[in-house]
Short mmCIF file of N, CA and C in Angstrom, two decimals:
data_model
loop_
_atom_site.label_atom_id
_atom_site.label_comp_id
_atom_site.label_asym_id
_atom_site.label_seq_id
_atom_site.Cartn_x
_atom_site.Cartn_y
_atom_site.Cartn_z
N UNK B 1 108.75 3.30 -2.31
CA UNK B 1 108.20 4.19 -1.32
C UNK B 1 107.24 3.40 -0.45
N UNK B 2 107.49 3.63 0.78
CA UNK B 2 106.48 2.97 2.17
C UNK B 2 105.79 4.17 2.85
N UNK B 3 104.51 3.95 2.79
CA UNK B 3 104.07 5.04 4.14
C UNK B 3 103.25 4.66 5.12
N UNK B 4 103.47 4.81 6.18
CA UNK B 4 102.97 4.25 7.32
C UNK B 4 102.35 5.62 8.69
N UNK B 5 101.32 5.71 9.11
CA UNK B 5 100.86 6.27 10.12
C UNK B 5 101.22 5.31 11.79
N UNK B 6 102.27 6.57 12.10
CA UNK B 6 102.32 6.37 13.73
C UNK B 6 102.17 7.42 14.43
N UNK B 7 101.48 7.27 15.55
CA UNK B 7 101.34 8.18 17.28
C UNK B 7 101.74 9.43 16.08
N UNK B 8 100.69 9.58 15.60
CA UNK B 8 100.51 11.36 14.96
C UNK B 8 101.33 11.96 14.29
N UNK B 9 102.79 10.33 13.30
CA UNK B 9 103.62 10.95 12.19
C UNK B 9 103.12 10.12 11.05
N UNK B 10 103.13 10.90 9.46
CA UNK B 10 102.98 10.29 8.60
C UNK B 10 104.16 9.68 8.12
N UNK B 11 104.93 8.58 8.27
CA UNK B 11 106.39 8.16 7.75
C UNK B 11 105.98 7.67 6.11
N UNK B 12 106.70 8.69 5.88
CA UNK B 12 107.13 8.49 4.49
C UNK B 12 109.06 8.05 4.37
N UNK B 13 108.48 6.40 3.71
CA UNK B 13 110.09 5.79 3.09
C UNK B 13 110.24 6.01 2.20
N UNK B 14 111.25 6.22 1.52
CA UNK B 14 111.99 6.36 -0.05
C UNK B 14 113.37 6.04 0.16
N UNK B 15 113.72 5.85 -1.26
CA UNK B 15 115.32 5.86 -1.12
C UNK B 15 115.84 6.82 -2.23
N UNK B 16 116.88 7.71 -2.32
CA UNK B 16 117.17 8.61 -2.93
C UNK B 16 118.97 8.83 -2.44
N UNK B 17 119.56 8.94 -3.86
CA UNK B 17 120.91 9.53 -3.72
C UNK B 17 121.50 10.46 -3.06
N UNK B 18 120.93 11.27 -2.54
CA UNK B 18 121.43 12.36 -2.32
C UNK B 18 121.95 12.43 -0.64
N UNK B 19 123.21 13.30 -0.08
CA UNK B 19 123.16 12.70 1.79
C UNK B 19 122.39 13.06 2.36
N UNK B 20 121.74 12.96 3.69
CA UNK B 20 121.04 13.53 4.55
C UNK B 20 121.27 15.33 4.23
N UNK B 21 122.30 15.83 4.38
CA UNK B 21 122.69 17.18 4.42
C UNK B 21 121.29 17.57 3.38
N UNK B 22 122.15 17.14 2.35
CA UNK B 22 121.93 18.31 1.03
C UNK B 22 120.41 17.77 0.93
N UNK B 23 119.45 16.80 1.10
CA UNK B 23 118.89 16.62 1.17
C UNK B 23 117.40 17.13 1.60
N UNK B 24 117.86 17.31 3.28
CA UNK B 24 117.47 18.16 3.93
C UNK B 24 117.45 19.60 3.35
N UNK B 25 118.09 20.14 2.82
CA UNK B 25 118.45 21.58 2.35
C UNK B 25 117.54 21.92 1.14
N UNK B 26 117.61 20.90 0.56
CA UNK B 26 117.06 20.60 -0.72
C UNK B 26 115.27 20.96 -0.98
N UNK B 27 114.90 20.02 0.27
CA UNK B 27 113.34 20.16 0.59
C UNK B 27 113.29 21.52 1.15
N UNK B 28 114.51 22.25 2.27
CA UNK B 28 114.02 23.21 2.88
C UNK B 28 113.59 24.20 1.94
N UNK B 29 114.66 24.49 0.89
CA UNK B 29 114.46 25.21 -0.24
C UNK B 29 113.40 25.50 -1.11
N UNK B 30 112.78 23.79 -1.18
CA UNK B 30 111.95 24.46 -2.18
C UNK B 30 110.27 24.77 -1.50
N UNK B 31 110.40 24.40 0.26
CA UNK B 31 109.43 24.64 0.80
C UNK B 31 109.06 26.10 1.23
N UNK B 32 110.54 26.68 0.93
CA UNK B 32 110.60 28.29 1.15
C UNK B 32 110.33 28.91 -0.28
N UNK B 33 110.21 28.42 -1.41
CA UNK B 33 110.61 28.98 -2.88
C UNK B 33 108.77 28.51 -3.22
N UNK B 34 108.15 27.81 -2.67
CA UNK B 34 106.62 27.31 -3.44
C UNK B 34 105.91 27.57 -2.02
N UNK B 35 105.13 28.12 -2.08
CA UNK B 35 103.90 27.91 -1.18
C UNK B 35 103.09 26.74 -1.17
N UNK B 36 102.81 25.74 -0.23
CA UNK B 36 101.85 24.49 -0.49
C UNK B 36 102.69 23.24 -0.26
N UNK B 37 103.67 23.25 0.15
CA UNK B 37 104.32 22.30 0.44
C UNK B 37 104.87 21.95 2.12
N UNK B 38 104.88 20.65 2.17
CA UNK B 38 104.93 20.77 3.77
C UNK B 38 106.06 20.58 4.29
N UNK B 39 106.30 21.78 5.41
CA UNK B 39 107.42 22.09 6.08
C UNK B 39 107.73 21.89 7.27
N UNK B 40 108.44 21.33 8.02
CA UNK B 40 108.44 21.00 8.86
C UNK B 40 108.63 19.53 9.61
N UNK B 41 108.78 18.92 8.78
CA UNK B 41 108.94 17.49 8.60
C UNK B 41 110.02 16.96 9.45
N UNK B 42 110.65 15.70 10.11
CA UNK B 42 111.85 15.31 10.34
C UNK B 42 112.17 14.32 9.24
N UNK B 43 113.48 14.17 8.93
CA UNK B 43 114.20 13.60 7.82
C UNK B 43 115.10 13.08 8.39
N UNK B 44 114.77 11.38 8.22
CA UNK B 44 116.03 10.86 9.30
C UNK B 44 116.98 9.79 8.49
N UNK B 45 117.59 9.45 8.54
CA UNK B 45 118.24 7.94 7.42
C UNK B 45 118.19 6.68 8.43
N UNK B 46 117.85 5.41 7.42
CA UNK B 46 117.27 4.86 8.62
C UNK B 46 117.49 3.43 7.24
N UNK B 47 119.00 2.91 7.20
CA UNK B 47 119.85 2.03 6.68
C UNK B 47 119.72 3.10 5.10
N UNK B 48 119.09 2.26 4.17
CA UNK B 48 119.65 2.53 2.86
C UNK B 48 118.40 3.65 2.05
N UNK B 49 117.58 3.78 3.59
CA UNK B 49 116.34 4.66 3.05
C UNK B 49 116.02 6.09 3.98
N UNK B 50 115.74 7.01 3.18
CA UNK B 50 115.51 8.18 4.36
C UNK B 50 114.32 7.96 4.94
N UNK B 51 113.33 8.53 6.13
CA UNK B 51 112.11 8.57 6.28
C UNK B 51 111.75 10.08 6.30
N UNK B 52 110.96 10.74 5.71
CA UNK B 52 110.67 11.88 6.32
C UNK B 52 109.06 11.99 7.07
N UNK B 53 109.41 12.51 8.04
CA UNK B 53 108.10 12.24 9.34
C UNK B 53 107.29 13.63 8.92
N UNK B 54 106.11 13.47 8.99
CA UNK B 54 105.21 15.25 8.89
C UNK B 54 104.13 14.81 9.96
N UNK B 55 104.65 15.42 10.96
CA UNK B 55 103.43 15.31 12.41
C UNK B 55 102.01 15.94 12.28
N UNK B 56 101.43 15.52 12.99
CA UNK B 56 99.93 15.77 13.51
C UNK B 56 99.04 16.73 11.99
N UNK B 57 99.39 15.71 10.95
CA UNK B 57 98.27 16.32 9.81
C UNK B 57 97.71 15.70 9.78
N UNK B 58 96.38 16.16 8.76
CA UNK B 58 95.46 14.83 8.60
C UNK B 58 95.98 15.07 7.03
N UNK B 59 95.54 13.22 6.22
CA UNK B 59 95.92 13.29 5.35
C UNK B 59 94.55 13.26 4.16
N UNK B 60 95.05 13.28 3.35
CA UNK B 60 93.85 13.50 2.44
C UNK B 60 92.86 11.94 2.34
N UNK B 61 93.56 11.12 2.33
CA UNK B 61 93.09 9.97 2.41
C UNK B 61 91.78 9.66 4.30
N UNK B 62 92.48 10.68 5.02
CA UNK B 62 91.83 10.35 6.24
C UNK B 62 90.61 11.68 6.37
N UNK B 63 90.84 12.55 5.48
CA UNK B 63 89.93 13.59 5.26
C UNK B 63 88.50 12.94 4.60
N UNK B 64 88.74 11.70 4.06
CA UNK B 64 87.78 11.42 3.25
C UNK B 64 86.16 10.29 3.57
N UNK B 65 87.67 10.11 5.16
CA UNK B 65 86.85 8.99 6.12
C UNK B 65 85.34 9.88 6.94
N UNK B 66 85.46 11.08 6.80
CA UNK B 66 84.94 12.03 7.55
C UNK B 66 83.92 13.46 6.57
N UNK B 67 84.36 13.43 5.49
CA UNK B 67 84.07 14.71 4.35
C UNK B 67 83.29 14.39 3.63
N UNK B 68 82.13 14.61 3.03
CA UNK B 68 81.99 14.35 1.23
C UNK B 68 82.79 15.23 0.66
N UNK B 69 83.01 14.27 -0.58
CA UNK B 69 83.86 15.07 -1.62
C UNK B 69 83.13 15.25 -2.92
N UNK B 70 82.25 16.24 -2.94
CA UNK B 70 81.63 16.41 -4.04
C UNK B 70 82.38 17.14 -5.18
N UNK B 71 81.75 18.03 -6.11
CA UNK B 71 82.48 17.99 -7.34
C UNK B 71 82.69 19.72 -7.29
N UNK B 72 82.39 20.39 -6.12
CA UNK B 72 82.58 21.96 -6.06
C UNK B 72 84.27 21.58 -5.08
N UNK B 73 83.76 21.01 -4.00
CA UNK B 73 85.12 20.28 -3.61
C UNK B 73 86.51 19.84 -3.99
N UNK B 74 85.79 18.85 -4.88
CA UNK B 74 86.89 18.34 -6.24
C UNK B 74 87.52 19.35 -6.66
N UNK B 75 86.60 20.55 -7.26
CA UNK B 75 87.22 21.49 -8.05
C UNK B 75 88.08 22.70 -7.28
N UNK B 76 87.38 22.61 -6.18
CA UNK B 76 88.95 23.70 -5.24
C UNK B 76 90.22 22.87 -5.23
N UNK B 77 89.92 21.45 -4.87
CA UNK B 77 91.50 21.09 -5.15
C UNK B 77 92.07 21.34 -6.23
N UNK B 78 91.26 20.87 -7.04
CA UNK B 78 91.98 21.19 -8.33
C UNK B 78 92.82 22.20 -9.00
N UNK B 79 92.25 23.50 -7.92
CA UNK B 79 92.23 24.87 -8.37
C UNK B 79 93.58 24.65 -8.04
N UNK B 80 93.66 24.66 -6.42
CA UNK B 80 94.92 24.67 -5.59
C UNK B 80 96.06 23.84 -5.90
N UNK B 81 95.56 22.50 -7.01
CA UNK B 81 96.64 22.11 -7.30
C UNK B 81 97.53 22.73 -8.41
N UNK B 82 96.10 23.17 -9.76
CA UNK B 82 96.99 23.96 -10.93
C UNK B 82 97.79 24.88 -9.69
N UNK B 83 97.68 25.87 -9.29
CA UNK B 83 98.45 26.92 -8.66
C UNK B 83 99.69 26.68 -8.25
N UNK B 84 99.67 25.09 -7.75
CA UNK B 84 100.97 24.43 -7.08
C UNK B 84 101.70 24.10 -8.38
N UNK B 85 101.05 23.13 -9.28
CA UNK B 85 102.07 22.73 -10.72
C UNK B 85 102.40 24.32 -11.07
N UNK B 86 101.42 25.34 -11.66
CA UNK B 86 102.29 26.71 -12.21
C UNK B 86 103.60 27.07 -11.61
N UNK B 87 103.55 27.12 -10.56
CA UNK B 87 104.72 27.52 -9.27
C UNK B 87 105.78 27.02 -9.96
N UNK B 88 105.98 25.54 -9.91
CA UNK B 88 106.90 24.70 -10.09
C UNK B 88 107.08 24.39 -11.01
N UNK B 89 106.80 24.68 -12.12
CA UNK B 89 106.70 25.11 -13.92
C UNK B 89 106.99 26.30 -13.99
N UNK B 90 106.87 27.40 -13.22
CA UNK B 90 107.49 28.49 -13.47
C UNK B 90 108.88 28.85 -13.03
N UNK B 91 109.62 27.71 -11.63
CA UNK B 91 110.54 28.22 -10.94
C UNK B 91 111.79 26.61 -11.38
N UNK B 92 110.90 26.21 -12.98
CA UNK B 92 111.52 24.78 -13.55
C UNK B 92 111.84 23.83 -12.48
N UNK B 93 110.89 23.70 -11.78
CA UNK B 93 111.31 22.34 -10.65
C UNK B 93 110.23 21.33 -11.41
N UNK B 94 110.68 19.90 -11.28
CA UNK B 94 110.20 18.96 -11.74
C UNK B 94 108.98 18.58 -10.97
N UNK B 95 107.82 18.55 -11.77
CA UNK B 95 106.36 18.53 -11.07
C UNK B 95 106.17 16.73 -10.25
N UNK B 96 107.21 16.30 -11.03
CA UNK B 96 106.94 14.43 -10.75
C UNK B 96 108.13 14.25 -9.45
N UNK B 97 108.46 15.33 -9.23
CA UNK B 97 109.02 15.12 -7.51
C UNK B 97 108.27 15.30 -6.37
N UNK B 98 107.06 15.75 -7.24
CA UNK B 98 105.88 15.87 -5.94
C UNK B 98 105.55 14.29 -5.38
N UNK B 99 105.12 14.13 -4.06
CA UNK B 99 104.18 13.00 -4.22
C UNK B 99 102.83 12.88 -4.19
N UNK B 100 102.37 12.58 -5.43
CA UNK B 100 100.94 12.68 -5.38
C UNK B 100 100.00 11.72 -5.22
N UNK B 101 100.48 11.54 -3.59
CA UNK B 101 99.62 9.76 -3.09
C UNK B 101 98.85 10.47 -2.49
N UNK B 102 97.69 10.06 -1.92
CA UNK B 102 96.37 10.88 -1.07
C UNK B 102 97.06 10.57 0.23
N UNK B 103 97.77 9.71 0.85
CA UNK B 103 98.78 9.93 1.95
C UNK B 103 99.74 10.49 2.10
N UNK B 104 100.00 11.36 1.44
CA UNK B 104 101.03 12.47 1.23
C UNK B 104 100.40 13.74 1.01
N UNK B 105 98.92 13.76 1.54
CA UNK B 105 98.54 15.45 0.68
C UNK B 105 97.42 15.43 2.10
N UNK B 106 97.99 16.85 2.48
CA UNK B 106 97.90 17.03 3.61
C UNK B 106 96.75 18.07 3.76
N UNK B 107 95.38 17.73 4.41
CA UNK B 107 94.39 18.91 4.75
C UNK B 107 94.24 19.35 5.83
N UNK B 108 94.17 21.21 5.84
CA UNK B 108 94.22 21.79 6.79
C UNK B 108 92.48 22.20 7.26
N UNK B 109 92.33 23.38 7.51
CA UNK B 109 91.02 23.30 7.28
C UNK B 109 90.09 23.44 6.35
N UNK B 110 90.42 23.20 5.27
CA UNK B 110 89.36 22.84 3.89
C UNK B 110 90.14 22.20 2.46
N UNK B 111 89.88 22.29 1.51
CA UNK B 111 90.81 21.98 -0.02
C UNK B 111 91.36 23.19 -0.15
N UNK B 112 91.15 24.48 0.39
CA UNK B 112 91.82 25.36 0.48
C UNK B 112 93.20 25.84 1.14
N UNK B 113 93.24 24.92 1.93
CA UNK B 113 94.67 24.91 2.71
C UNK B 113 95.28 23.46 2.95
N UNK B 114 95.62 22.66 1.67
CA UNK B 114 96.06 21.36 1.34
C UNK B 114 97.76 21.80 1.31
N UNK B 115 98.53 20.70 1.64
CA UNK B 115 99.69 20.80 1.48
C UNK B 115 100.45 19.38 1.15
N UNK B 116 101.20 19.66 0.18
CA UNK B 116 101.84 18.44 -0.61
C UNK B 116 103.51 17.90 -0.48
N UNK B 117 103.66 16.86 -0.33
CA UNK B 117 105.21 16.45 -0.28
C UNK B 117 106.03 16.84 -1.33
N UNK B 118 107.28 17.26 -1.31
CA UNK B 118 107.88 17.86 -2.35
C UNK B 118 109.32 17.13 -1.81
N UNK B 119 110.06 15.99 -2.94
CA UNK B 119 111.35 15.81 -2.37
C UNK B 119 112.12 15.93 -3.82
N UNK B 120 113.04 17.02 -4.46
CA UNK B 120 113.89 16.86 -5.10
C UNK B 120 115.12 15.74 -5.90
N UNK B 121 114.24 15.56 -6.58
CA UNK B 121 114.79 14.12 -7.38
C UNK B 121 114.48 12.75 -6.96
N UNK B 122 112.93 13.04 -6.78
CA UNK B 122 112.23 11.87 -6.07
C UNK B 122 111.69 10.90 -7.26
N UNK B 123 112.29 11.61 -8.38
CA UNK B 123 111.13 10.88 -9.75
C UNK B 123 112.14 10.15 -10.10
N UNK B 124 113.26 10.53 -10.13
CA UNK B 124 114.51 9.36 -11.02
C UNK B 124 114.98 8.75 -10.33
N UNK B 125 114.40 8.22 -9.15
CA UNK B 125 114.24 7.17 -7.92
C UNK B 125 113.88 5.71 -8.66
N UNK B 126 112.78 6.32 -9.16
CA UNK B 126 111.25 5.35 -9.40
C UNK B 126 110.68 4.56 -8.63
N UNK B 127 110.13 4.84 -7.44
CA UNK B 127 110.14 4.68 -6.34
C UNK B 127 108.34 5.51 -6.14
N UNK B 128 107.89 5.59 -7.36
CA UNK B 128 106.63 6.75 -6.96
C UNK B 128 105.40 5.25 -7.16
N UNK B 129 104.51 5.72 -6.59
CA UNK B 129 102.79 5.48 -6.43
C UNK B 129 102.23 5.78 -7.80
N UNK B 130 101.69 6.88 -7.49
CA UNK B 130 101.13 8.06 -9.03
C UNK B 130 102.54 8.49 -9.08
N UNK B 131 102.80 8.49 -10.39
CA UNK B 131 103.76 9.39 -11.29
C UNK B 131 103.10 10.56 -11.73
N UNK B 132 102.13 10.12 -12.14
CA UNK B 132 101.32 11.73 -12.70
C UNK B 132 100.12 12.48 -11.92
N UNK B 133 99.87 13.39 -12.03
CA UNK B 133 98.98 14.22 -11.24
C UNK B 133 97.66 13.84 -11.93
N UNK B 134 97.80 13.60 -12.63
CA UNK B 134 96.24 13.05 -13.92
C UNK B 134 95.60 11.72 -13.08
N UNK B 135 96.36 11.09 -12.39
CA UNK B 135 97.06 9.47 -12.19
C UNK B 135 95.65 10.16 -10.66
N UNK B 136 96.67 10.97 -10.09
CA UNK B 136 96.15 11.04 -8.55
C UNK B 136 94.48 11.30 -8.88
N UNK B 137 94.21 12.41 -10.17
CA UNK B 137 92.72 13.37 -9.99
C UNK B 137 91.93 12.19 -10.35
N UNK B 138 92.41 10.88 -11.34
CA UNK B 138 91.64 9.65 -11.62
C UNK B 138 91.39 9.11 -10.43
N UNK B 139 91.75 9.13 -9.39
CA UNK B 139 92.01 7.98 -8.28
C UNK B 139 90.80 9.00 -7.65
N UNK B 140 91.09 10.42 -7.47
CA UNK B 140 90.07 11.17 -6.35
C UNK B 140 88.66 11.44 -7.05
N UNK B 141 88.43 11.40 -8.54
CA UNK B 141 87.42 11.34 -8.66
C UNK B 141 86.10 10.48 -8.68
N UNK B 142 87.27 8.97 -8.30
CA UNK B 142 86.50 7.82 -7.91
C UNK B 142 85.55 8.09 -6.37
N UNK B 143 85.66 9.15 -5.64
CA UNK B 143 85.71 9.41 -4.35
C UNK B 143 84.80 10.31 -4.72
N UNK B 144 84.20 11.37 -5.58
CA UNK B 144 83.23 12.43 -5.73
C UNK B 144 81.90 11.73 -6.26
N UNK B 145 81.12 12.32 -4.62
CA UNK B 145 80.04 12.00 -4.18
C UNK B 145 79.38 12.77 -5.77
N UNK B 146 78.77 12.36 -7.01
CA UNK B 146 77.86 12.73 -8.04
C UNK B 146 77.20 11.65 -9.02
N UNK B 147 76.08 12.20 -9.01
CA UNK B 147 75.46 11.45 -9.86
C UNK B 147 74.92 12.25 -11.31
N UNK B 148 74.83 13.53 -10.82
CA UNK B 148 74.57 14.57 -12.33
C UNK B 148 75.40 14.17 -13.73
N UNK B 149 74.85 13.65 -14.89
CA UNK B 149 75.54 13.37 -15.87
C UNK B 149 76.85 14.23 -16.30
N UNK B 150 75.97 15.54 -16.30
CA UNK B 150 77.10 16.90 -16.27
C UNK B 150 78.38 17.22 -15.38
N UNK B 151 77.97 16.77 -14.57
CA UNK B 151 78.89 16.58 -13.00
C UNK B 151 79.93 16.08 -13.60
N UNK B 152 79.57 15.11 -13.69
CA UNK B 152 80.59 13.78 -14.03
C UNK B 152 81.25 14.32 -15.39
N UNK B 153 80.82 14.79 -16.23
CA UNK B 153 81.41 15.25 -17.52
C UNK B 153 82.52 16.49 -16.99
N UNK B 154 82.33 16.96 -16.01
CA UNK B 154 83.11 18.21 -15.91
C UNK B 154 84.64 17.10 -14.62
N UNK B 155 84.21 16.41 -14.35
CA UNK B 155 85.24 15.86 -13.90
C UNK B 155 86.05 15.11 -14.90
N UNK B 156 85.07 14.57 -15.82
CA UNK B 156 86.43 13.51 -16.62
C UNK B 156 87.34 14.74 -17.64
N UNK B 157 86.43 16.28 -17.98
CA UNK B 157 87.21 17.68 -18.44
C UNK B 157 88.22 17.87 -18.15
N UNK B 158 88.00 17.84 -16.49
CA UNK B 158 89.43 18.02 -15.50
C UNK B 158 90.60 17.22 -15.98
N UNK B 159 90.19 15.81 -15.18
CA UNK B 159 91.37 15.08 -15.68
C UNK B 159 92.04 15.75 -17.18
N UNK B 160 90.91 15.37 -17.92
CA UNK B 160 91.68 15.09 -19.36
C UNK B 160 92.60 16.16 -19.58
N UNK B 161 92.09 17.77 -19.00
CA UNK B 161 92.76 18.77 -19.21
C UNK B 161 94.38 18.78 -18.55
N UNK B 162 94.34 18.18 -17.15
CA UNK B 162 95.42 18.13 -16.78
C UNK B 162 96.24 17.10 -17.41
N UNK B 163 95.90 15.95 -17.74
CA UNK B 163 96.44 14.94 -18.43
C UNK B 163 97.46 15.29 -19.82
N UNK B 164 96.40 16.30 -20.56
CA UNK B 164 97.29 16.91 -21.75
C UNK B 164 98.02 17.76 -21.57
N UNK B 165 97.99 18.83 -20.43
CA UNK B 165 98.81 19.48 -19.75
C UNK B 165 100.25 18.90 -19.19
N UNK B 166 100.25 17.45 -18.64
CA UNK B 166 101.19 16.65 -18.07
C UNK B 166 102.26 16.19 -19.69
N UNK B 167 101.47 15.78 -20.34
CA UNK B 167 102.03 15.41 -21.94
C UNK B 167 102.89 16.73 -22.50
N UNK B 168 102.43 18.10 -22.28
CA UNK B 168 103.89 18.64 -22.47
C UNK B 168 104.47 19.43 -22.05
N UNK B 169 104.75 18.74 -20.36
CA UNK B 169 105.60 19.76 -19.99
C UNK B 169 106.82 18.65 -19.66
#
C-alpha cells in the first residue's frame, strides 16, 4: 500500500484481486451497509494496482498538525471507532479490511464525524500498515497531549481493551 496527497486527493495504492467492476461495487456496498466509511471516492486501475482517490478531506494525520489531541478527544474516537468495529462484527465483514493508517481516517468537523477506508479483502492482500486497530490506538496515543498519571492509565485501558477484543474476534 502507497499513499500520497495531491491538488486535494488522498491516493491510496493497493493491489487486490478482484476487477475494477466488482470492486467498485464491493466498496459501494459496504459504504451503504456501515455508516463511517468514505464514499465517494474514484477507483481507477493504474497497471497492476488500483488507486482509490477520496477528495478534499482532511486526514487524521493532517488534523493533528492543527488540533490537540487530548485524552477526552482520544476517547470520542475511540467511541466512534468501537461503533464502527460493532457494525462490521455484526454485519460479519472483516474488521482488518479497514485501513487503519491515520492517512486513511478522515476528519470532518470533530472525532465525531471521522470517516474510515473500507476495501473488501484488503487484509489477504497483505499489503496493510496497521493490521490491527490496537496497532493504530498505540500509534494515536503517542499524539495525546497528557501528563496526568491517570490519564495515561485510562489510555493504555483503551488499547489493552481493544487489543483483547481484536484476539477474539
Amino acid at each position: 500500500m502507497h499513499i500520497d496527497r495531491d491538488r486535494g486527493c488522498c491516493r491510496i495504492s493497493f493491489e487486490h484481486r478482484e476487477d475494477l467492476n466488482t470492486l467498485q461495487k464491493n466498496i459501494e456496498t459496504c459504504g451503504n451497509q456501515i455508516e463511517g466509511f468514505v464514499s465517494g471516492g474514484d477507483l481507477l486501475r493504474e497497471g497492476d494496482h488500483y488507486v482509490l482517490c477520496v477528495h478534499h478531506q482532511e486526514s487524521l494525520k493532517s488534523y493533528f498538525e492543527h488540533e490537540i489531541f487530548d485524552l477526552a478527544t482520544f476517547l470520542v474516537f475511540t467511541e466512534r471507532l468501537r461503533r464502527l468495529l460493532g457494525d462490521l462484527h455484526r454485519n460479519k465483514m472483516d474488521i482488518y479490511d479497514g485501513v487503519w493508517d491515520v492517512d486513511c481516517i478522515f476528519v470532518g468537523t470533530g472525532m465525531e464525524d471521522v470517516s474510515f477506508v473500507y476495501i473488501p479483502g484488503f487484509s489477504k492482500m497483505g499489503d496493510c500498515r496497521f493490521f490491527r486497530v490496537s496497532d493504530l490506538l498505540a500509534v494515536l496515543s503517542l499524539r495525546v497531549y497528557e501528563t496526568d498519571l491517570q490519564a495515561l492509565q485510562v489510555l493504555s485501558n483503551v488499547i489493552g481493551a481493544f487489543s483483547m477484543w481484536e484476539d477474539t474476534v
